[in-house]
Tab-separated table of N, CA and C in Angstrom:
chain	number	residue	atom	x	y	z
A	1	MET	N	61.108	106.499	106.182
A	1	MET	CA	59.799	105.894	106.056
A	1	MET	C	59.517	105.018	107.278
A	2	THR	N	58.318	105.078	107.754
A	2	THR	CA	57.920	104.281	108.900
A	2	THR	C	57.727	102.832	108.484
A	3	VAL	N	58.385	101.927	109.190
A	3	VAL	CA	58.212	100.494	108.955
A	3	VAL	C	57.079	100.010	109.851
A	4	TYR	N	56.138	99.272	109.284
A	4	TYR	CA	55.010	98.739	110.027
A	4	TYR	C	55.286	97.273	110.326
A	5	PRO	N	55.621	96.957	111.583
A	5	PRO	CA	55.889	95.558	111.940
A	5	PRO	C	54.633	94.714	111.771
A	6	GLY	N	54.813	93.520	111.248
A	6	GLY	CA	53.683	92.629	111.050
A	6	GLY	C	53.361	92.494	109.579
A	7	ARG	N	52.204	91.901	109.324
A	7	ARG	CA	51.776	91.620	107.945
A	7	ARG	C	50.603	92.516	107.576
A	8	PHE	N	50.741	93.156	106.438
A	8	PHE	CA	49.717	94.064	105.946
A	8	PHE	C	49.394	93.728	104.503
A	9	THR	N	48.289	94.275	104.039
A	9	THR	CA	47.883	94.072	102.655
A	9	THR	C	47.369	95.384	102.089
A	10	ALA	N	47.101	95.365	100.799
A	10	ALA	CA	46.553	96.533	100.118
A	10	ALA	C	45.051	96.382	99.983
A	11	ASP	N	44.369	97.489	99.950
A	11	ASP	CA	42.932	97.493	99.757
A	11	ASP	C	42.583	98.679	98.873
A	12	ILE	N	41.962	98.403	97.754
A	12	ILE	CA	41.589	99.467	96.833
A	12	ILE	C	40.164	99.189	96.354
A	13	ASP	N	39.361	100.223	96.294
A	13	ASP	CA	37.965	100.072	95.873
A	13	ASP	C	37.871	99.972	94.360
A	14	GLY	N	37.147	98.995	93.893
A	14	GLY	CA	36.839	98.879	92.476
A	14	GLY	C	37.983	98.393	91.609
A	15	ASP	N	37.751	98.456	90.308
A	15	ASP	CA	38.758	98.083	89.318
A	15	ASP	C	39.860	99.139	89.305
A	16	PHE	N	41.020	98.761	88.792
A	16	PHE	CA	42.115	99.713	88.624
A	16	PHE	C	43.055	99.184	87.555
A	17	VAL	N	44.048	99.975	87.196
A	17	VAL	CA	45.020	99.626	86.163
A	17	VAL	C	46.418	99.726	86.755
A	18	VAL	N	47.250	98.736	86.437
A	18	VAL	CA	48.677	98.780	86.783
A	18	VAL	C	49.426	99.014	85.476
A	19	PHE	N	50.260	100.032	85.486
A	19	PHE	CA	51.024	100.410	84.298
A	19	PHE	C	52.508	100.387	84.654
A	20	LEU	N	53.266	99.553	83.950
A	20	LEU	CA	54.714	99.475	84.125
A	20	LEU	C	55.349	100.141	82.917
A	21	ILE	N	56.305	101.012	83.151
A	21	ILE	CA	56.975	101.694	82.046
A	21	ILE	C	58.438	101.902	82.413
A	22	GLY	N	59.268	101.904	81.418
A	22	GLY	CA	60.680	102.143	81.672
A	22	GLY	C	61.466	102.307	80.397
A	23	MET	N	62.759	102.463	80.575
A	23	MET	CA	63.663	102.542	79.443
A	23	MET	C	64.905	101.729	79.753
A	24	ARG	N	65.618	101.371	78.699
A	24	ARG	CA	66.861	100.617	78.838
A	24	ARG	C	67.943	101.341	78.057
A	25	LEU	N	69.061	101.574	78.718
A	25	LEU	CA	70.193	102.220	78.063
A	25	LEU	C	70.980	101.151	77.307
A	26	ASN	N	70.645	100.957	76.055
A	26	ASN	CA	71.334	99.954	75.256
A	26	ASN	C	72.775	100.357	74.983
A	27	ASN	N	73.003	101.657	74.885
A	27	ASN	CA	74.348	102.188	74.719
A	27	ASN	C	74.475	103.375	75.673
A	28	PRO	N	74.880	103.128	76.928
A	28	PRO	CA	74.921	104.201	77.922
A	28	PRO	C	75.787	105.399	77.522
A	29	MET	N	76.735	105.192	76.636
A	29	MET	CA	77.610	106.281	76.213
A	29	MET	C	76.906	107.272	75.285
A	30	LYS	N	75.789	106.912	74.719
A	30	LYS	CA	75.047	107.787	73.799
A	30	LYS	C	74.059	108.649	74.589
A	31	VAL	N	74.593	109.472	75.456
A	31	VAL	CA	73.784	110.291	76.366
A	31	VAL	C	72.785	111.155	75.592
A	32	ARG	N	73.194	111.701	74.461
A	32	ARG	CA	72.290	112.567	73.684
A	32	ARG	C	71.032	111.824	73.248
A	33	GLN	N	71.108	110.518	73.130
A	33	GLN	CA	69.941	109.740	72.707
A	33	GLN	C	68.982	109.475	73.860
A	34	TRP	N	69.513	109.098	75.019
A	34	TRP	CA	68.613	108.701	76.109
A	34	TRP	C	68.302	109.828	77.086
A	35	TRP	N	69.119	110.856	77.163
A	35	TRP	CA	68.899	111.933	78.133
A	35	TRP	C	67.521	112.597	77.980
A	36	PRO	N	67.086	112.944	76.759
A	36	PRO	CA	65.753	113.562	76.641
A	36	PRO	C	64.624	112.673	77.169
A	37	VAL	N	64.761	111.369	77.001
A	37	VAL	CA	63.746	110.446	77.529
A	37	VAL	C	63.771	110.480	79.058
A	38	ALA	N	64.982	110.457	79.621
A	38	ALA	CA	65.136	110.427	81.082
A	38	ALA	C	64.613	111.697	81.746
A	39	VAL	N	64.857	112.852	81.149
A	39	VAL	CA	64.452	114.107	81.796
A	39	VAL	C	62.975	114.442	81.573
A	40	ALA	N	62.326	113.768	80.632
A	40	ALA	CA	60.899	114.033	80.404
A	40	ALA	C	60.037	113.472	81.529
A	41	MET	N	60.458	112.358	82.123
A	41	MET	CA	59.623	111.678	83.115
A	41	MET	C	59.375	112.497	84.382
A	42	PRO	N	60.377	113.160	84.981
A	42	PRO	CA	60.085	113.930	86.206
A	42	PRO	C	58.993	114.980	86.018
A	43	LYS	N	58.968	115.637	84.869
A	43	LYS	CA	57.913	116.629	84.617
A	43	LYS	C	56.541	115.954	84.585
A	44	MET	N	56.470	114.797	83.949
A	44	MET	CA	55.196	114.067	83.901
A	44	MET	C	54.734	113.700	85.306
A	45	LEU	N	55.674	113.212	86.129
A	45	LEU	CA	55.326	112.792	87.487
A	45	LEU	C	54.891	113.977	88.348
A	46	ARG	N	55.532	115.136	88.157
A	46	ARG	CA	55.112	116.331	88.906
A	46	ARG	C	53.661	116.686	88.578
A	47	VAL	N	53.315	116.616	87.299
A	47	VAL	CA	51.935	116.923	86.896
A	47	VAL	C	50.969	115.923	87.536
A	48	LEU	N	51.331	114.647	87.536
A	48	LEU	CA	50.467	113.638	88.161
A	48	LEU	C	50.332	113.883	89.661
A	49	ASP	N	51.419	114.279	90.326
A	49	ASP	CA	51.367	114.594	91.755
A	49	ASP	C	50.467	115.796	92.032
A	50	GLN	N	50.557	116.799	91.183
A	50	GLN	CA	49.814	118.054	91.392
A	50	GLN	C	48.349	117.957	90.968
A	51	HIS	N	48.022	116.945	90.157
A	51	HIS	CA	46.656	116.837	89.624
A	51	HIS	C	46.116	115.417	89.768
A	52	PRO	N	45.750	115.027	90.992
A	52	PRO	CA	45.222	113.673	91.191
A	52	PRO	C	43.951	113.406	90.379
A	53	GLU	N	43.260	114.453	89.972
A	53	GLU	CA	42.044	114.282	89.175
A	53	GLU	C	42.338	113.659	87.808
A	54	ILE	N	43.599	113.644	87.385
A	54	ILE	CA	43.974	113.003	86.116
A	54	ILE	C	43.732	111.499	86.203
A	55	GLY	N	43.860	110.932	87.410
A	55	GLY	CA	43.529	109.518	87.592
A	55	GLY	C	44.660	108.620	88.031
A	56	CYS	N	45.877	109.152	88.174
A	56	CYS	CA	46.983	108.336	88.679
A	56	CYS	C	46.871	108.262	90.196
A	57	LEU	N	46.782	107.038	90.723
A	57	LEU	CA	46.601	106.844	92.163
A	57	LEU	C	47.923	106.872	92.921
A	58	GLY	N	49.024	106.566	92.245
A	58	GLY	CA	50.335	106.551	92.881
A	58	GLY	C	51.339	105.845	91.994
A	59	TYR	N	52.610	105.956	92.373
A	59	TYR	CA	53.674	105.337	91.583
A	59	TYR	C	54.922	105.175	92.438
A	60	GLN	N	55.810	104.318	91.965
A	60	GLN	CA	57.139	104.137	92.548
A	60	GLN	C	58.092	103.820	91.421
A	61	GLN	N	59.374	104.210	91.577
A	61	GLN	CA	60.321	104.009	90.494
A	61	GLN	C	61.673	103.511	90.995
A	62	TRP	N	62.363	102.823	90.085
A	62	TRP	CA	63.688	102.282	90.353
A	62	TRP	C	64.576	102.595	89.158
A	63	PHE	N	65.870	102.813	89.432
A	63	PHE	CA	66.805	103.212	88.395
A	63	PHE	C	67.936	102.205	88.247
A	64	GLY	N	68.419	102.077	87.065
A	64	GLY	CA	69.531	101.215	86.706
A	64	GLY	C	69.669	101.271	85.196
A	65	ARG	N	70.397	100.349	84.620
A	65	ARG	CA	70.509	100.331	83.164
A	65	ARG	C	69.130	100.195	82.521
A	66	THR	N	68.268	99.399	83.159
A	66	THR	CA	66.861	99.336	82.785
A	66	THR	C	66.075	99.950	83.925
A	67	THR	N	65.309	100.984	83.629
A	67	THR	CA	64.525	101.661	84.657
A	67	THR	C	63.141	101.039	84.737
A	68	LEU	N	62.495	101.243	85.860
A	68	LEU	CA	61.140	100.740	86.065
A	68	LEU	C	60.339	101.774	86.836
A	69	LEU	N	59.184	102.108	86.303
A	69	LEU	CA	58.228	102.974	86.977
A	69	LEU	C	56.920	102.197	87.024
A	70	VAL	N	56.412	101.960	88.232
A	70	VAL	CA	55.127	101.285	88.420
A	70	VAL	C	54.111	102.357	88.772
A	71	GLN	N	53.040	102.401	88.003
A	71	GLN	CA	51.970	103.359	88.269
A	71	GLN	C	50.658	102.602	88.485
A	72	TYR	N	49.819	103.160	89.338
A	72	TYR	CA	48.485	102.626	89.591
A	72	TYR	C	47.500	103.697	89.146
A	73	TRP	N	46.567	103.313	88.283
A	73	TRP	CA	45.602	104.246	87.713
A	73	TRP	C	44.179	103.823	88.062
A	74	ARG	N	43.306	104.800	88.175
A	74	ARG	CA	41.896	104.532	88.486
A	74	ARG	C	41.265	103.678	87.386
A	75	ASP	N	41.596	103.951	86.119
A	75	ASP	CA	41.042	103.184	85.008
A	75	ASP	C	41.897	103.405	83.761
A	76	PHE	N	41.659	102.572	82.740
A	76	PHE	CA	42.453	102.686	81.515
A	76	PHE	C	42.181	103.993	80.785
A	77	ASP	N	40.938	104.453	80.798
A	77	ASP	CA	40.616	105.701	80.102
A	77	ASP	C	41.446	106.865	80.633
A	78	SER	N	41.662	106.922	81.936
A	78	SER	CA	42.474	107.995	82.519
A	78	SER	C	43.915	107.922	82.030
A	79	LEU	N	44.475	106.725	82.047
A	79	LEU	CA	45.844	106.527	81.561
A	79	LEU	C	45.950	106.893	80.084
A	80	ASN	N	45.032	106.428	79.286
A	80	ASN	CA	45.050	106.690	77.851
A	80	ASN	C	44.888	108.182	77.546
A	81	ARG	N	44.028	108.838	78.299
A	81	ARG	CA	43.811	110.279	78.119
A	81	ARG	C	45.107	111.034	78.432
A	82	PHE	N	45.798	110.639	79.521
A	82	PHE	CA	47.062	111.279	79.877
A	82	PHE	C	48.094	111.094	78.760
A	83	ALA	N	48.163	109.901	78.205
A	83	ALA	CA	49.153	109.608	77.160
A	83	ALA	C	48.912	110.417	75.895
A	84	ARG	N	47.655	110.705	75.577
A	84	ARG	CA	47.315	111.303	74.287
A	84	ARG	C	46.985	112.798	74.322
A	85	ASP	N	46.790	113.359	75.493
A	85	ASP	CA	46.361	114.760	75.609
A	85	ASP	C	47.508	115.702	75.254
A	86	LYS	N	47.301	116.535	74.236
A	86	LYS	CA	48.358	117.448	73.793
A	86	LYS	C	48.685	118.514	74.832
A	87	ASP	N	47.797	118.750	75.787
A	87	ASP	CA	48.041	119.752	76.824
A	87	ASP	C	48.742	119.186	78.059
A	88	LEU	N	48.970	117.888	78.082
A	88	LEU	CA	49.667	117.251	79.205
A	88	LEU	C	51.079	116.855	78.762
A	89	PRO	N	51.995	116.618	79.702
A	89	PRO	CA	53.417	116.500	79.359
A	89	PRO	C	53.906	115.133	78.865
A	90	HIS	N	53.030	114.313	78.293
A	90	HIS	CA	53.493	113.027	77.782
A	90	HIS	C	53.588	112.975	76.261
A	91	LEU	N	52.588	113.481	75.574
A	91	LEU	CA	52.490	113.311	74.133
A	91	LEU	C	53.691	113.882	73.376
A	92	GLU	N	54.104	115.091	73.710
A	92	GLU	CA	55.210	115.703	72.964
A	92	GLU	C	56.534	114.969	73.170
A	93	PRO	N	56.924	114.586	74.404
A	93	PRO	CA	58.152	113.776	74.539
A	93	PRO	C	58.060	112.437	73.808
A	94	TRP	N	56.889	111.837	73.784
A	94	TRP	CA	56.684	110.584	73.059
A	94	TRP	C	56.952	110.799	71.564
A	95	ARG	N	56.377	111.871	71.020
A	95	ARG	CA	56.604	112.192	69.606
A	95	ARG	C	58.079	112.476	69.335
A	96	LYS	N	58.711	113.264	70.205
A	96	LYS	CA	60.140	113.581	70.029
A	96	LYS	C	60.995	112.321	70.058
A	97	PHE	N	60.694	111.413	70.974
A	97	PHE	CA	61.435	110.157	71.042
A	97	PHE	C	61.308	109.408	69.722
A	98	ASN	N	60.101	109.308	69.227
A	98	ASN	CA	59.889	108.571	67.979
A	98	ASN	C	60.608	109.208	66.797
A	99	ARG	N	60.695	110.541	66.785
A	99	ARG	CA	61.423	111.205	65.698
A	99	ARG	C	62.933	111.042	65.846
A	100	ALA	N	63.430	111.157	67.080
A	100	ALA	CA	64.876	111.201	67.302
A	100	ALA	C	65.532	109.830	67.413
A	101	VAL	N	64.898	108.915	68.095
A	101	VAL	CA	65.556	107.656	68.437
A	101	VAL	C	64.931	106.480	67.712
A	102	ARG	N	63.653	106.448	67.723
A	102	ARG	CA	62.824	105.430	67.083
A	102	ARG	C	63.474	104.061	66.972
A	103	ASP	N	64.142	103.770	65.865
A	103	ASP	CA	64.703	102.445	65.643
A	103	ASP	C	66.230	102.439	65.631
A	104	SER	N	66.845	103.412	66.317
A	104	SER	CA	68.312	103.501	66.331
A	104	SER	C	68.945	102.379	67.149
A	105	GLY	N	68.210	101.876	68.134
A	105	GLY	CA	68.748	100.833	69.000
A	105	GLY	C	69.550	101.361	70.174
A	106	GLU	N	69.745	102.664	70.283
A	106	GLU	CA	70.568	103.242	71.357
A	106	GLU	C	69.866	103.223	72.708
A	107	VAL	N	68.564	103.436	72.686
A	107	VAL	CA	67.778	103.442	73.923
A	107	VAL	C	66.483	102.684	73.656
A	108	GLY	N	66.120	101.847	74.595
A	108	GLY	CA	64.869	101.115	74.484
A	108	GLY	C	63.848	101.684	75.449
A	109	ILE	N	62.597	101.635	75.066
A	109	ILE	CA	61.508	101.981	75.985
A	109	ILE	C	60.538	100.813	75.989
A	110	TRP	N	59.833	100.673	77.081
A	110	TRP	CA	58.894	99.562	77.199
A	110	TRP	C	57.770	99.952	78.136
A	111	HIS	N	56.646	99.292	77.976
A	111	HIS	CA	55.574	99.412	78.958
A	111	HIS	C	54.667	98.189	78.881
A	112	GLU	N	53.995	97.955	79.993
A	112	GLU	CA	52.999	96.897	80.103
A	112	GLU	C	51.814	97.475	80.862
A	113	THR	N	50.621	97.109	80.454
A	113	THR	CA	49.406	97.628	81.081
A	113	THR	C	48.517	96.456	81.486
A	114	TYR	N	48.021	96.502	82.711
A	114	TYR	CA	47.162	95.436	83.233
A	114	TYR	C	45.904	96.040	83.827
A	115	LYS	N	44.744	95.581	83.356
A	115	LYS	CA	43.478	95.961	83.967
A	115	LYS	C	43.189	94.934	85.054
A	116	VAL	N	42.923	95.417	86.254
A	116	VAL	CA	42.686	94.535	87.399
A	116	VAL	C	41.251	94.753	87.875
A	117	ARG	N	40.502	93.670	87.932
A	117	ARG	CA	39.128	93.768	88.411
A	117	ARG	C	39.110	93.787	89.940
A	118	ALA	N	38.087	94.415	90.469
A	118	ALA	CA	37.922	94.536	91.919
A	118	ALA	C	38.096	93.187	92.599
A	119	ASN	N	38.868	93.159	93.656
A	119	ASN	CA	39.116	91.990	94.500
A	119	ASN	C	39.838	90.850	93.784
A	120	GLU	N	40.385	91.076	92.603
A	120	GLU	CA	41.141	90.045	91.902
A	120	GLU	C	42.628	90.397	91.892
A	121	TYR	N	43.122	90.737	93.045
A	121	TYR	CA	44.529	91.037	93.242
A	121	TYR	C	44.904	90.562	94.639
A	122	GLU	N	46.180	90.418	94.861
A	122	GLU	CA	46.678	89.964	96.156
A	122	GLU	C	47.948	90.727	96.448
A	123	ALA	N	48.117	91.154	97.675
A	123	ALA	CA	49.318	91.883	98.067
A	123	ALA	C	49.650	91.567	99.518
A	124	ILE	N	50.911	91.452	99.803
A	124	ILE	CA	51.368	91.234	101.185
A	124	ILE	C	52.608	92.081	101.421
A	125	TYR	N	52.666	92.694	102.571
A	125	TYR	CA	53.803	93.509	102.973
A	125	TYR	C	54.151	93.113	104.405
A	126	GLY	N	55.305	92.505	104.584
A	126	GLY	CA	55.745	92.087	105.911
A	126	GLY	C	56.866	92.979	106.396
A	127	ASN	N	56.619	93.665	107.500
A	127	ASN	CA	57.632	94.544	108.093
A	127	ASN	C	58.146	95.561	107.084
A	128	MET	N	57.243	96.215	106.399
A	128	MET	CA	57.563	97.171	105.333
A	128	MET	C	56.933	98.523	105.617
A	129	PRO	N	57.497	99.572	105.005
A	129	PRO	CA	56.758	100.842	104.972
A	129	PRO	C	55.546	100.674	104.056
A	130	VAL	N	54.645	101.628	104.062
A	130	VAL	CA	53.524	101.597	103.130
A	130	VAL	C	54.135	101.679	101.734
A	131	PHE	N	53.775	100.736	100.872
A	131	PHE	CA	54.487	100.531	99.619
A	131	PHE	C	53.549	100.043	98.533
A	132	GLY	N	53.900	100.290	97.286
A	132	GLY	CA	53.199	99.719	96.143
A	132	GLY	C	51.721	100.043	96.118
A	133	LEU	N	50.922	99.034	95.878
A	133	LEU	CA	49.479	99.207	95.780
A	133	LEU	C	48.894	99.739	97.085
A	134	ALA	N	49.473	99.346	98.214
A	134	ALA	CA	48.988	99.851	99.507
A	134	ALA	C	49.175	101.357	99.618
A	135	ALA	N	50.234	101.897	99.011
A	135	ALA	CA	50.453	103.347	99.017
A	135	ALA	C	49.480	104.049	98.073
A	136	ALA	N	49.119	103.384	96.985
A	136	ALA	CA	48.198	103.972	96.015
A	136	ALA	C	46.748	103.855	96.454
A	137	GLY	N	46.439	102.799	97.187
A	137	GLY	CA	45.069	102.573	97.649
A	137	GLY	C	45.003	102.687	99.154
A	138	GLY	N	44.805	101.563	99.807
A	138	GLY	CA	44.736	101.541	101.261
A	138	GLY	C	45.690	100.511	101.823
A	139	HIS	N	46.091	100.713	103.068
A	139	HIS	CA	47.046	99.852	103.774
A	139	HIS	C	46.348	99.358	105.029
A	140	GLY	N	46.235	98.035	105.169
A	140	GLY	CA	45.551	97.524	106.338
A	140	GLY	C	46.060	96.165	106.740
A	141	PRO	N	45.678	95.709	107.925
A	141	PRO	CA	46.112	94.398	108.413
A	141	PRO	C	45.650	93.272	107.493
A	142	VAL	N	46.476	92.259	107.364
A	142	VAL	CA	46.158	91.100	106.523
A	142	VAL	C	44.829	90.481	106.946
A	143	ARG	N	44.564	90.415	108.230
A	143	ARG	CA	43.342	89.753	108.711
A	143	ARG	C	42.082	90.346	108.072
A	144	ASN	N	42.154	91.574	107.584
A	144	ASN	CA	40.993	92.187	106.930
A	144	ASN	C	40.633	91.504	105.616
A	145	ARG	N	41.638	90.860	104.960
A	145	ARG	CA	41.384	90.234	103.653
A	145	ARG	C	41.720	88.761	103.633
A	146	GLY	N	42.252	88.216	104.715
A	146	GLY	CA	42.572	86.793	104.774
A	146	GLY	C	44.053	86.557	104.990
A	147	GLN	N	44.376	85.441	105.653
A	147	GLN	CA	45.765	85.119	105.981
A	147	GLN	C	46.521	84.478	104.821
A	148	SER	N	45.817	83.878	103.859
A	148	SER	CA	46.498	83.205	102.746
A	148	SER	C	46.315	84.006	101.451
A	149	ALA	N	47.296	83.861	100.548
A	149	ALA	CA	47.213	84.526	99.250
A	149	ALA	C	45.963	84.075	98.494
A	150	ALA	N	45.651	82.790	98.558
A	150	ALA	CA	44.487	82.253	97.839
A	150	ALA	C	43.190	82.899	98.319
A	151	THR	N	43.101	83.186	99.594
A	151	THR	CA	41.904	83.848	100.122
A	151	THR	C	41.869	85.311	99.689
A	152	ARG	N	43.010	85.998	99.778
A	152	ARG	CA	43.046	87.416	99.420
A	152	ARG	C	42.726	87.652	97.950
A	153	ILE	N	43.011	86.678	97.090
A	153	ILE	CA	42.741	86.850	95.662
A	153	ILE	C	41.412	86.193	95.258
A	154	ASP	N	40.637	85.754	96.243
A	154	ASP	CA	39.325	85.130	96.021
A	154	ASP	C	39.403	83.828	95.231
A	155	ALA	N	40.500	83.074	95.411
A	155	ALA	CA	40.628	81.775	94.744
A	155	ALA	C	40.035	80.653	95.597
A	156	THR	N	39.849	80.917	96.890
A	156	THR	CA	39.277	79.928	97.795
A	156	THR	C	38.632	80.641	98.975
A	157	VAL	N	37.695	79.942	99.618
A	157	VAL	CA	37.109	80.494	100.842
A	157	VAL	C	37.816	79.940	102.072
A	158	ALA	N	38.540	78.818	101.888
A	158	ALA	CA	39.277	78.211	103.004
A	158	ALA	C	40.565	78.992	103.230
A	159	ASP	N	40.627	79.717	104.332
A	159	ASP	CA	41.789	80.556	104.634
A	159	ASP	C	42.827	79.701	105.358
A	160	GLU	N	43.661	79.019	104.577
A	160	GLU	CA	44.645	78.084	105.136
A	160	GLU	C	46.071	78.500	104.741
A	161	PRO	N	46.695	79.362	105.548
A	161	PRO	CA	48.061	79.769	105.223
A	161	PRO	C	49.032	78.600	105.395
A	162	VAL	N	50.055	78.554	104.548
A	162	VAL	CA	51.059	77.492	104.603
A	162	VAL	C	52.006	77.707	105.772
A	163	VAL	N	52.336	78.969	106.030
A	163	VAL	CA	53.240	79.335	107.124
A	163	VAL	C	52.395	80.063	108.174
A	164	GLU	N	52.671	79.808	109.424
A	164	GLU	CA	51.914	80.452	110.492
A	164	GLU	C	52.055	81.963	110.405
A	165	PRO	N	50.929	82.675	110.355
A	165	PRO	CA	50.960	84.141	110.243
A	165	PRO	C	51.594	84.804	111.468
A	166	TYR	N	52.167	85.950	111.248
A	166	TYR	CA	52.706	86.743	112.368
A	166	TYR	C	52.009	88.076	112.413
């Protein structure tokens, strides 16, 4: 990945949704319980990659005992439609999980959903590849949105960074 020296920020038009989802291996030895959950996600992500019209703007994931997948969506309706559509690859694995594991305690699943209004977000990337919201939306120099976090999130008009910008 190309590292962009300097300070950059994200820029995305309009409102959007941030969706965090993951699982936790409460008992890693119970592979039969968590494996179906783990293998369902790559198929879902392939569909999202192949069909941007579904509304997923981008995602990034991390693995460990507790996994994390961060997704950026155009709107909540798109995310909700993906979750509930019987012709898309989420609903059936969700149902299978609930039938097979549900309250066994062997594997945990979690998610959080945030609706973000236009210009009510802040992002900074220093000496990083294009990442996170910048990868899902736009990647540009910090000066385009302000040198301080308070300015970038529209909390103040006085652009007074605490540390000298680079």
